[in-house]
């Protein structure tokens, strides 16, 4: 089978800081990739490159036969992106915001106008369709963002912490959605810090540390390769190099340092 | 912090013991102020994108530009020292102009600083008392304002020094400081007072309407004063002939200056007392009585994490076809352009930020229009309609662009500029249609209504003969605006940070663009009797518009300014 996403020798740096070092990754249609790594490992940078938001990278990124450097537009058409921070225009209503997204994707108006209310209703937002989003909770905004990523029926869905702020029921819906979309042959690129969820939803886990891929395989194969335990333990073993367990005690012992507060001074 | 800020920072903290007596924690105060000033320098400069190390310590060009503009404005004030018969009149005029300018800048540029809700998550959870927070905010405003006020007052100060000597100029300086403090505290005390008695959601709309109302009021008084008589009579005019002038704060300041310089002290001491008294009173009013409860109310204004006043949920009524949709279907073709049109249309209708920055200018233009029409009607008996004196009308044509200029500038700035990622992740080949869509929506909103009013008024008054000049004026207005959008980096709607930068120059900037349109208006006026020339220029102007709009539509991603 032909890979739908192929990254080869991907490098990216911000000034002197090398963020990605030689990323090589092939993703196949229908796969759910759990893309994990510690803070600052380069996850978001990879995602931004994949969405065409960062263009000054080295190496090659080919998505469904389109080269990112040559034809980013064709790639943007088949990718749906749900960003991590819920940045959206709050003064709009969900319907208006999604109409804007539809317009940007040049979706025909009649398709947009039937799809938008249906999708909002599926997330239980039918009552808020014409309400401004400035009163929305984080979870409600997240739902709108999820819909904005799905609206144009993309082949590849890139989710960056998609469950943040969602209530338990919505988490179930999203997890269900991910497996349904994967069954339909859609590819899902799932970035998260929530190991238990990644463990459950993804059929392939890619672990990134300091800009390089340090583990790649199904959860089962990672377990046999790296020893029993949860994904959390595997993650910790590969990314902390033993610094990890001391952190908590270091934090607590910091209180013992000479500590002069304003009130102590006054007294 | 740049050098200018550092000096002003130290000056602002000089009366520490006074602050302490008012219940302010001076250590926290200086800390908050210092960090606010540091942050002002760090945020991406809207004029230079480069975040290079080179501008770490330098004062940005933008700051200098603003200061020079303020200085030029200050030169105009010298005129007040030669109008009228006596010193009291000179000074009253000067202080009126000064207070007007200061109040306008405070209202249009600095309100967002006072009610900046970004502090909520950082300062409010910390043990900082309300007075300290409010004072820090006001000092922050003062530091920024000083950068404008100092160059603005410099010419007049030099003038007083040359004409009246050292002591007079010191007294004058003191009164300028008092006047600045007074206007800052008075305007803010009004805000705080209202905030104390209303819900935050009402406060939001109050501010918008107060700003418009106040701007209109100030502007009207400004417009009316010089029209009391014509210039020759004006030279002989004395403010003492107008009994109600004693109600003007600027009159008090003028009187106080006389007292301080030893003129007629028996009859001027109360003016001095009044100025000092009101200034001290407004300061105490704000810090003692109004500052507490300010923060708790402020935290309710915040939009983040569920509005506390969620009892009032904004439901947008879903009319099948709003006027925006109607315009969009007429003036846009591509779906992308239409989407951008509707986005800017709705966004500008609802964003408090945008309204705060644009609506006051609408007030100015409305007053100018009103006054021009009013004067025309007033002169009905004396005017000979066969003599077509179009100067007032042409001035009006060009001045009405003020709102549009402001709108097309402000539509690109938003607190939620990060949400603009959608424009970059969408499969948009060229951002041109987004920019033209947004521009067209601003035209429909702020240009069309004005154009219609002007056309109706012009035709009603001057008859169909005015049509060539009307068309040329309206078209030129568009060319000026299109040039502003086309030249330099192109901007996507709501894609650049605003609240994080105290754009103290915004008001003055608009004023100077207005001078450019004024020049064009002047040339137009010189030519307005030659109908053939006017028509020819109109055709050229339309072609220019067409070319500019086409060029804008072809905008590439590389030309777009990113935050």
PDB file of N, CA, C and O in Angstrom, chain A residues 20-71:
ATOM      1  N   UNK A  20      13.512  19.772  15.116  1.00  0.00           N
ATOM      2  CA  UNK A  20      13.332  18.446  14.524  1.00  0.00           C
ATOM      3  C   UNK A  20      14.660  18.018  13.902  1.00  0.00           C
ATOM      4  O   UNK A  20      15.297  18.785  13.183  1.00  0.00           O
ATOM      5  N   UNK A  21      15.058  16.779  14.209  1.00  0.00           N
ATOM      6  CA  UNK A  21      16.317  16.271  13.635  1.00  0.00           C
ATOM      7  C   UNK A  21      16.028  14.968  12.913  1.00  0.00           C
ATOM      8  O   UNK A  21      15.792  13.948  13.559  1.00  0.00           O
ATOM      9  N   UNK A  22      16.005  15.040  11.626  1.00  0.00           N
ATOM     10  CA  UNK A  22      15.908  13.837  10.806  1.00  0.00           C
ATOM     11  C   UNK A  22      14.710  12.948  11.156  1.00  0.00           C
ATOM     12  O   UNK A  22      14.859  11.827  11.602  1.00  0.00           O
ATOM     13  N   UNK A  23      13.541  13.524  10.949  1.00  0.00           N
ATOM     14  CA  UNK A  23      12.317  12.733  11.164  1.00  0.00           C
ATOM     15  C   UNK A  23      12.017  11.970   9.869  1.00  0.00           C
ATOM     16  O   UNK A  23      11.969  12.566   8.792  1.00  0.00           O
ATOM     17  N   UNK A  24      11.839  10.657   9.992  1.00  0.00           N
ATOM     18  CA  UNK A  24      11.424   9.840   8.857  1.00  0.00           C
ATOM     19  C   UNK A  24      10.186   9.065   9.287  1.00  0.00           C
ATOM     20  O   UNK A  24      10.238   8.330  10.263  1.00  0.00           O
ATOM     21  N   UNK A  25       9.107   9.259   8.541  1.00  0.00           N
ATOM     22  CA  UNK A  25       7.867   8.632   8.982  1.00  0.00           C
ATOM     23  C   UNK A  25       6.982   8.351   7.774  1.00  0.00           C
ATOM     24  O   UNK A  25       6.833   9.213   6.902  1.00  0.00           O
ATOM     25  N   UNK A  26       6.431   7.151   7.736  1.00  0.00           N
ATOM     26  CA  UNK A  26       5.459   6.819   6.706  1.00  0.00           C
ATOM     27  C   UNK A  26       4.161   6.432   7.376  1.00  0.00           C
ATOM     28  O   UNK A  26       4.144   5.599   8.267  1.00  0.00           O
ATOM     29  N   UNK A  27       3.090   7.042   6.942  1.00  0.00           N
ATOM     30  CA  UNK A  27       1.792   6.755   7.541  1.00  0.00           C
ATOM     31  C   UNK A  27       0.876   6.240   6.445  1.00  0.00           C
ATOM     32  O   UNK A  27       0.883   6.764   5.326  1.00  0.00           O
ATOM     33  N   UNK A  28       0.081   5.204   6.755  1.00  0.00           N
ATOM     34  CA  UNK A  28      -0.765   4.577   5.744  1.00  0.00           C
ATOM     35  C   UNK A  28      -2.229   4.910   5.989  1.00  0.00           C
ATOM     36  O   UNK A  28      -2.634   5.169   7.122  1.00  0.00           O
ATOM     37  N   UNK A  29      -3.029   4.888   4.922  1.00  0.00           N
ATOM     38  CA  UNK A  29      -4.450   5.225   5.063  1.00  0.00           C
ATOM     39  C   UNK A  29      -5.126   4.334   6.106  1.00  0.00           C
ATOM     40  O   UNK A  29      -4.855   3.137   6.174  1.00  0.00           O
ATOM     41  N   UNK A  30      -5.985   4.937   6.895  1.00  0.00           N
ATOM     42  CA  UNK A  30      -6.713   4.172   7.891  1.00  0.00           C
ATOM     43  C   UNK A  30      -5.977   4.005   9.204  1.00  0.00           C
ATOM     44  O   UNK A  30      -6.547   3.499  10.171  1.00  0.00           O
ATOM     45  N   UNK A  31      -4.729   4.434   9.238  1.00  0.00           N
ATOM     46  CA  UNK A  31      -3.981   4.309  10.490  1.00  0.00           C
ATOM     47  C   UNK A  31      -4.362   5.424  11.465  1.00  0.00           C
ATOM     48  O   UNK A  31      -4.666   6.540  11.064  1.00  0.00           O
ATOM     49  N   UNK A  32      -4.332   5.074  12.752  1.00  0.00           N
ATOM     50  CA  UNK A  32      -4.453   6.091  13.783  1.00  0.00           C
ATOM     51  C   UNK A  32      -3.104   6.180  14.478  1.00  0.00           C
ATOM     52  O   UNK A  32      -2.687   5.261  15.165  1.00  0.00           O
ATOM     53  N   UNK A  33      -2.416   7.274  14.223  1.00  0.00           N
ATOM     54  CA  UNK A  33      -1.080   7.439  14.784  1.00  0.00           C
ATOM     55  C   UNK A  33      -1.180   8.195  16.095  1.00  0.00           C
ATOM     56  O   UNK A  33      -1.710   9.309  16.139  1.00  0.00           O
ATOM     57  N   UNK A  34      -0.688   7.605  17.148  1.00  0.00           N
ATOM     58  CA  UNK A  34      -0.579   8.351  18.405  1.00  0.00           C
ATOM     59  C   UNK A  34       0.788   9.008  18.438  1.00  0.00           C
ATOM     60  O   UNK A  34       1.811   8.345  18.513  1.00  0.00           O
ATOM     61  N   UNK A  35       0.803  10.317  18.326  1.00  0.00           N
ATOM     62  CA  UNK A  35       2.073  11.027  18.233  1.00  0.00           C
ATOM     63  C   UNK A  35       2.351  11.646  19.598  1.00  0.00           C
ATOM     64  O   UNK A  35       1.698  12.606  20.006  1.00  0.00           O
ATOM     65  N   UNK A  36       3.288  11.054  20.324  1.00  0.00           N
ATOM     66  CA  UNK A  36       3.497  11.509  21.696  1.00  0.00           C
ATOM     67  C   UNK A  36       4.953  11.928  21.920  1.00  0.00           C
ATOM     68  O   UNK A  36       5.836  11.621  21.117  1.00  0.00           O
ATOM     69  N   UNK A  37       5.161  12.607  23.017  1.00  0.00           N
ATOM     70  CA  UNK A  37       6.504  13.076  23.344  1.00  0.00           C
ATOM     71  C   UNK A  37       6.424  14.109  24.443  1.00  0.00           C
ATOM     72  O   UNK A  37       5.369  14.701  24.651  1.00  0.00           O
ATOM     73  N   UNK A  38       7.539  14.340  25.145  1.00  0.00           N
ATOM     74  CA  UNK A  38       7.509  15.324  26.223  1.00  0.00           C
ATOM     75  C   UNK A  38       7.331  16.742  25.686  1.00  0.00           C
ATOM     76  O   UNK A  38       7.425  16.977  24.480  1.00  0.00           O
ATOM     77  N   UNK A  39       7.122  17.685  26.580  1.00  0.00           N
ATOM     78  CA  UNK A  39       6.989  19.077  26.172  1.00  0.00           C
ATOM     79  C   UNK A  39       8.238  19.520  25.412  1.00  0.00           C
ATOM     80  O   UNK A  39       9.346  19.253  25.851  1.00  0.00           O
ATOM     81  N   UNK A  40       8.029  20.170  24.298  1.00  0.00           N
ATOM     82  CA  UNK A  40       9.176  20.683  23.550  1.00  0.00           C
ATOM     83  C   UNK A  40       9.875  19.640  22.705  1.00  0.00           C
ATOM     84  O   UNK A  40      10.952  19.893  22.184  1.00  0.00           O
ATOM     85  N   UNK A  41       9.258  18.462  22.539  1.00  0.00           N
ATOM     86  CA  UNK A  41       9.909  17.405  21.752  1.00  0.00           C
ATOM     87  C   UNK A  41       9.842  17.695  20.260  1.00  0.00           C
ATOM     88  O   UNK A  41      10.635  17.179  19.486  1.00  0.00           O
ATOM     89  N   UNK A  42       8.872  18.517  19.851  1.00  0.00           N
ATOM     90  CA  UNK A  42       8.741  18.842  18.437  1.00  0.00           C
ATOM     91  C   UNK A  42       7.430  18.357  17.835  1.00  0.00           C
ATOM     92  O   UNK A  42       7.274  18.378  16.615  1.00  0.00           O
ATOM     93  N   UNK A  43       6.506  17.947  18.679  1.00  0.00           N
ATOM     94  CA  UNK A  43       5.218  17.453  18.170  1.00  0.00           C
ATOM     95  C   UNK A  43       4.465  18.523  17.394  1.00  0.00           C
ATOM     96  O   UNK A  43       4.058  18.305  16.262  1.00  0.00           O
ATOM     97  N   UNK A  44       4.283  19.660  18.060  1.00  0.00           N
ATOM     98  CA  UNK A  44       3.497  20.719  17.412  1.00  0.00           C
ATOM     99  C   UNK A  44       4.183  21.214  16.153  1.00  0.00           C
ATOM    100  O   UNK A  44       3.515  21.570  15.184  1.00  0.00           O
ATOM    101  N   UNK A  45       5.516  21.234  16.167  1.00  0.00           N
ATOM    102  CA  UNK A  45       6.241  21.668  14.973  1.00  0.00           C
ATOM    103  C   UNK A  45       5.964  20.713  13.819  1.00  0.00           C
ATOM    104  O   UNK A  45       5.691  21.145  12.693  1.00  0.00           O
ATOM    105  N   UNK A  46       5.995  19.404  14.095  1.00  0.00           N
ATOM    106  CA  UNK A  46       5.690  18.425  13.045  1.00  0.00           C
ATOM    107  C   UNK A  46       4.294  18.664  12.494  1.00  0.00           C
ATOM    108  O   UNK A  46       4.081  18.682  11.275  1.00  0.00           O
ATOM    109  N   UNK A  47       3.364  18.869  13.421  1.00  0.00           N
ATOM    110  CA  UNK A  47       1.970  19.051  13.013  1.00  0.00           C
ATOM    111  C   UNK A  47       1.831  20.303  12.156  1.00  0.00           C
ATOM    112  O   UNK A  47       1.155  20.297  11.126  1.00  0.00           O
ATOM    113  N   UNK A  48       2.504  21.385  12.575  1.00  0.00           N
ATOM    114  CA  UNK A  48       2.393  22.636  11.812  1.00  0.00           C
ATOM    115  C   UNK A  48       2.981  22.478  10.413  1.00  0.00           C
ATOM    116  O   UNK A  48       2.459  23.054   9.459  1.00  0.00           O
ATOM    117  N   UNK A  49       4.060  21.726  10.321  1.00  0.00           N
ATOM    118  CA  UNK A  49       4.638  21.487   8.996  1.00  0.00           C
ATOM    119  C   UNK A  49       3.648  20.692   8.139  1.00  0.00           C
ATOM    120  O   UNK A  49       3.390  21.014   6.983  1.00  0.00           O
ATOM    121  N   UNK A  50       3.056  19.699   8.754  1.00  0.00           N
ATOM    122  CA  UNK A  50       2.118  18.823   8.046  1.00  0.00           C
ATOM    123  C   UNK A  50       0.872  19.580   7.577  1.00  0.00           C
ATOM    124  O   UNK A  50       0.265  19.237   6.567  1.00  0.00           O
ATOM    125  N   UNK A  51       0.496  20.612   8.322  1.00  0.00           N
ATOM    126  CA  UNK A  51      -0.684  21.390   7.946  1.00  0.00           C
ATOM    127  C   UNK A  51      -0.339  22.527   7.005  1.00  0.00           C
ATOM    128  O   UNK A  51      -1.212  23.303   6.626  1.00  0.00           O
ATOM    129  N   UNK A  52       0.930  22.673   6.687  1.00  0.00           N
ATOM    130  CA  UNK A  52       1.316  23.752   5.785  1.00  0.00           C
ATOM    131  C   UNK A  52       1.421  25.089   6.474  1.00  0.00           C
ATOM    132  O   UNK A  52       1.411  26.129   5.817  1.00  0.00           O
ATOM    133  N   UNK A  53       1.509  25.100   7.796  1.00  0.00           N
ATOM    134  CA  UNK A  53       1.613  26.371   8.504  1.00  0.00           C
ATOM    135  C   UNK A  53       3.063  26.836   8.607  1.00  0.00           C
ATOM    136  O   UNK A  53       3.328  28.008   8.775  1.00  0.00           O
ATOM    137  N   UNK A  54       3.996  25.899   8.541  1.00  0.00           N
ATOM    138  CA  UNK A  54       5.419  26.264   8.546  1.00  0.00           C
ATOM    139  C   UNK A  54       6.010  25.770   7.237  1.00  0.00           C
ATOM    140  O   UNK A  54       5.894  24.594   6.906  1.00  0.00           O
ATOM    141  N   UNK A  55       6.639  26.662   6.501  1.00  0.00           N
ATOM    142  CA  UNK A  55       7.134  26.217   5.197  1.00  0.00           C
ATOM    143  C   UNK A  55       8.653  26.146   5.123  1.00  0.00           C
ATOM    144  O   UNK A  55       9.203  25.558   4.207  1.00  0.00           O
ATOM    145  N   UNK A  56       9.328  26.719   6.114  1.00  0.00           N
ATOM    146  CA  UNK A  56      10.795  26.758   6.023  1.00  0.00           C
ATOM    147  C   UNK A  56      11.438  25.580   6.757  1.00  0.00           C
ATOM    148  O   UNK A  56      12.125  25.749   7.748  1.00  0.00           O
ATOM    149  N   UNK A  57      11.161  24.383   6.262  1.00  0.00           N
ATOM    150  CA  UNK A  57      11.775  23.190   6.848  1.00  0.00           C
ATOM    151  C   UNK A  57      12.727  22.586   5.819  1.00  0.00           C
ATOM    152  O   UNK A  57      12.674  22.925   4.633  1.00  0.00           O
ATOM    153  N   UNK A  58      13.585  21.690   6.303  1.00  0.00           N
ATOM    154  CA  UNK A  58      14.443  20.950   5.378  1.00  0.00           C
ATOM    155  C   UNK A  58      13.925  19.528   5.279  1.00  0.00           C
ATOM    156  O   UNK A  58      13.330  19.015   6.225  1.00  0.00           O
ATOM    157  N   UNK A  59      14.200  18.868   4.154  1.00  0.00           N
ATOM    158  CA  UNK A  59      13.710  17.511   3.957  1.00  0.00           C
ATOM    159  C   UNK A  59      12.453  17.542   3.122  1.00  0.00           C
ATOM    160  O   UNK A  59      12.080  18.590   2.589  1.00  0.00           O
ATOM    161  N   UNK A  60      11.797  16.397   3.005  1.00  0.00           N
ATOM    162  CA  UNK A  60      10.611  16.398   2.161  1.00  0.00           C
ATOM    163  C   UNK A  60       9.392  15.852   2.894  1.00  0.00           C
ATOM    164  O   UNK A  60       9.498  14.960   3.730  1.00  0.00           O
ATOM    165  N   UNK A  61       8.259  16.435   2.579  1.00  0.00           N
ATOM    166  CA  UNK A  61       6.983  15.967   3.115  1.00  0.00           C
ATOM    167  C   UNK A  61       6.071  15.752   1.919  1.00  0.00           C
ATOM    168  O   UNK A  61       5.807  16.673   1.152  1.00  0.00           O
ATOM    169  N   UNK A  62       5.631  14.519   1.730  1.00  0.00           N
ATOM    170  CA  UNK A  62       4.727  14.214   0.628  1.00  0.00           C
ATOM    171  C   UNK A  62       3.446  13.643   1.211  1.00  0.00           C
ATOM    172  O   UNK A  62       3.463  12.709   1.995  1.00  0.00           O
ATOM    173  N   UNK A  63       2.329  14.286   0.868  1.00  0.00           N
ATOM    174  CA  UNK A  63       1.043  13.830   1.367  1.00  0.00           C
ATOM    175  C   UNK A  63       0.165  13.468   0.175  1.00  0.00           C
ATOM    176  O   UNK A  63      -0.095  14.311  -0.685  1.00  0.00           O
ATOM    177  N   UNK A  64      -0.233  12.222   0.108  1.00  0.00           N
ATOM    178  CA  UNK A  64      -1.097  11.704  -0.961  1.00  0.00           C
ATOM    179  C   UNK A  64      -0.548  12.093  -2.336  1.00  0.00           C
ATOM    180  O   UNK A  64      -1.284  12.536  -3.224  1.00  0.00           O
ATOM    181  N   UNK A  65       0.751  11.980  -2.475  1.00  0.00           N
ATOM    182  CA  UNK A  65       1.376  12.274  -3.760  1.00  0.00           C
ATOM    183  C   UNK A  65       1.709  13.739  -3.995  1.00  0.00           C
ATOM    184  O   UNK A  65       2.399  14.065  -4.946  1.00  0.00           O
ATOM    185  N   UNK A  66       1.235  14.618  -3.128  1.00  0.00           N
ATOM    186  CA  UNK A  66       1.540  16.048  -3.303  1.00  0.00           C
ATOM    187  C   UNK A  66       2.745  16.419  -2.456  1.00  0.00           C
ATOM    188  O   UNK A  66       2.825  16.054  -1.282  1.00  0.00           O
ATOM    189  N   UNK A  67       3.650  17.178  -3.057  1.00  0.00           N
ATOM    190  CA  UNK A  67       4.825  17.621  -2.312  1.00  0.00           C
ATOM    191  C   UNK A  67       4.494  18.924  -1.574  1.00  0.00           C
ATOM    192  O   UNK A  67       3.977  19.868  -2.169  1.00  0.00           O
ATOM    193  N   UNK A  68       4.815  18.943  -0.289  1.00  0.00           N
ATOM    194  CA  UNK A  68       4.472  20.123   0.513  1.00  0.00           C
ATOM    195  C   UNK A  68       5.145  21.380  -0.006  1.00  0.00           C
ATOM    196  O   UNK A  68       4.575  22.472   0.042  1.00  0.00           O
ATOM    197  N   UNK A  69       6.370  21.242  -0.516  1.00  0.00           N
ATOM    198  CA  UNK A  69       7.089  22.435  -0.988  1.00  0.00           C
ATOM    199  C   UNK A  69       6.493  22.945  -2.304  1.00  0.00           C
ATOM    200  O   UNK A  69       6.471  24.140  -2.551  1.00  0.00           O
ATOM    201  N   UNK A  70       6.025  21.995  -3.139  1.00  0.00           N
ATOM    202  CA  UNK A  70       5.512  22.387  -4.458  1.00  0.00           C
ATOM    203  C   UNK A  70       4.043  22.811  -4.402  1.00  0.00           C
ATOM    204  O   UNK A  70       3.643  23.771  -5.037  1.00  0.00           O
ATOM    205  N   UNK A  71       3.272  22.036  -3.658  1.00  0.00           N
ATOM    206  CA  UNK A  71       1.825  22.196  -3.771  1.00  0.00           C
ATOM    207  C   UNK A  71       1.136  22.110  -2.405  1.00  0.00           C
ATOM    208  O   UNK A  71       0.365  21.184  -2.141  1.00  0.00           O
TER     209      UNK A  71
END
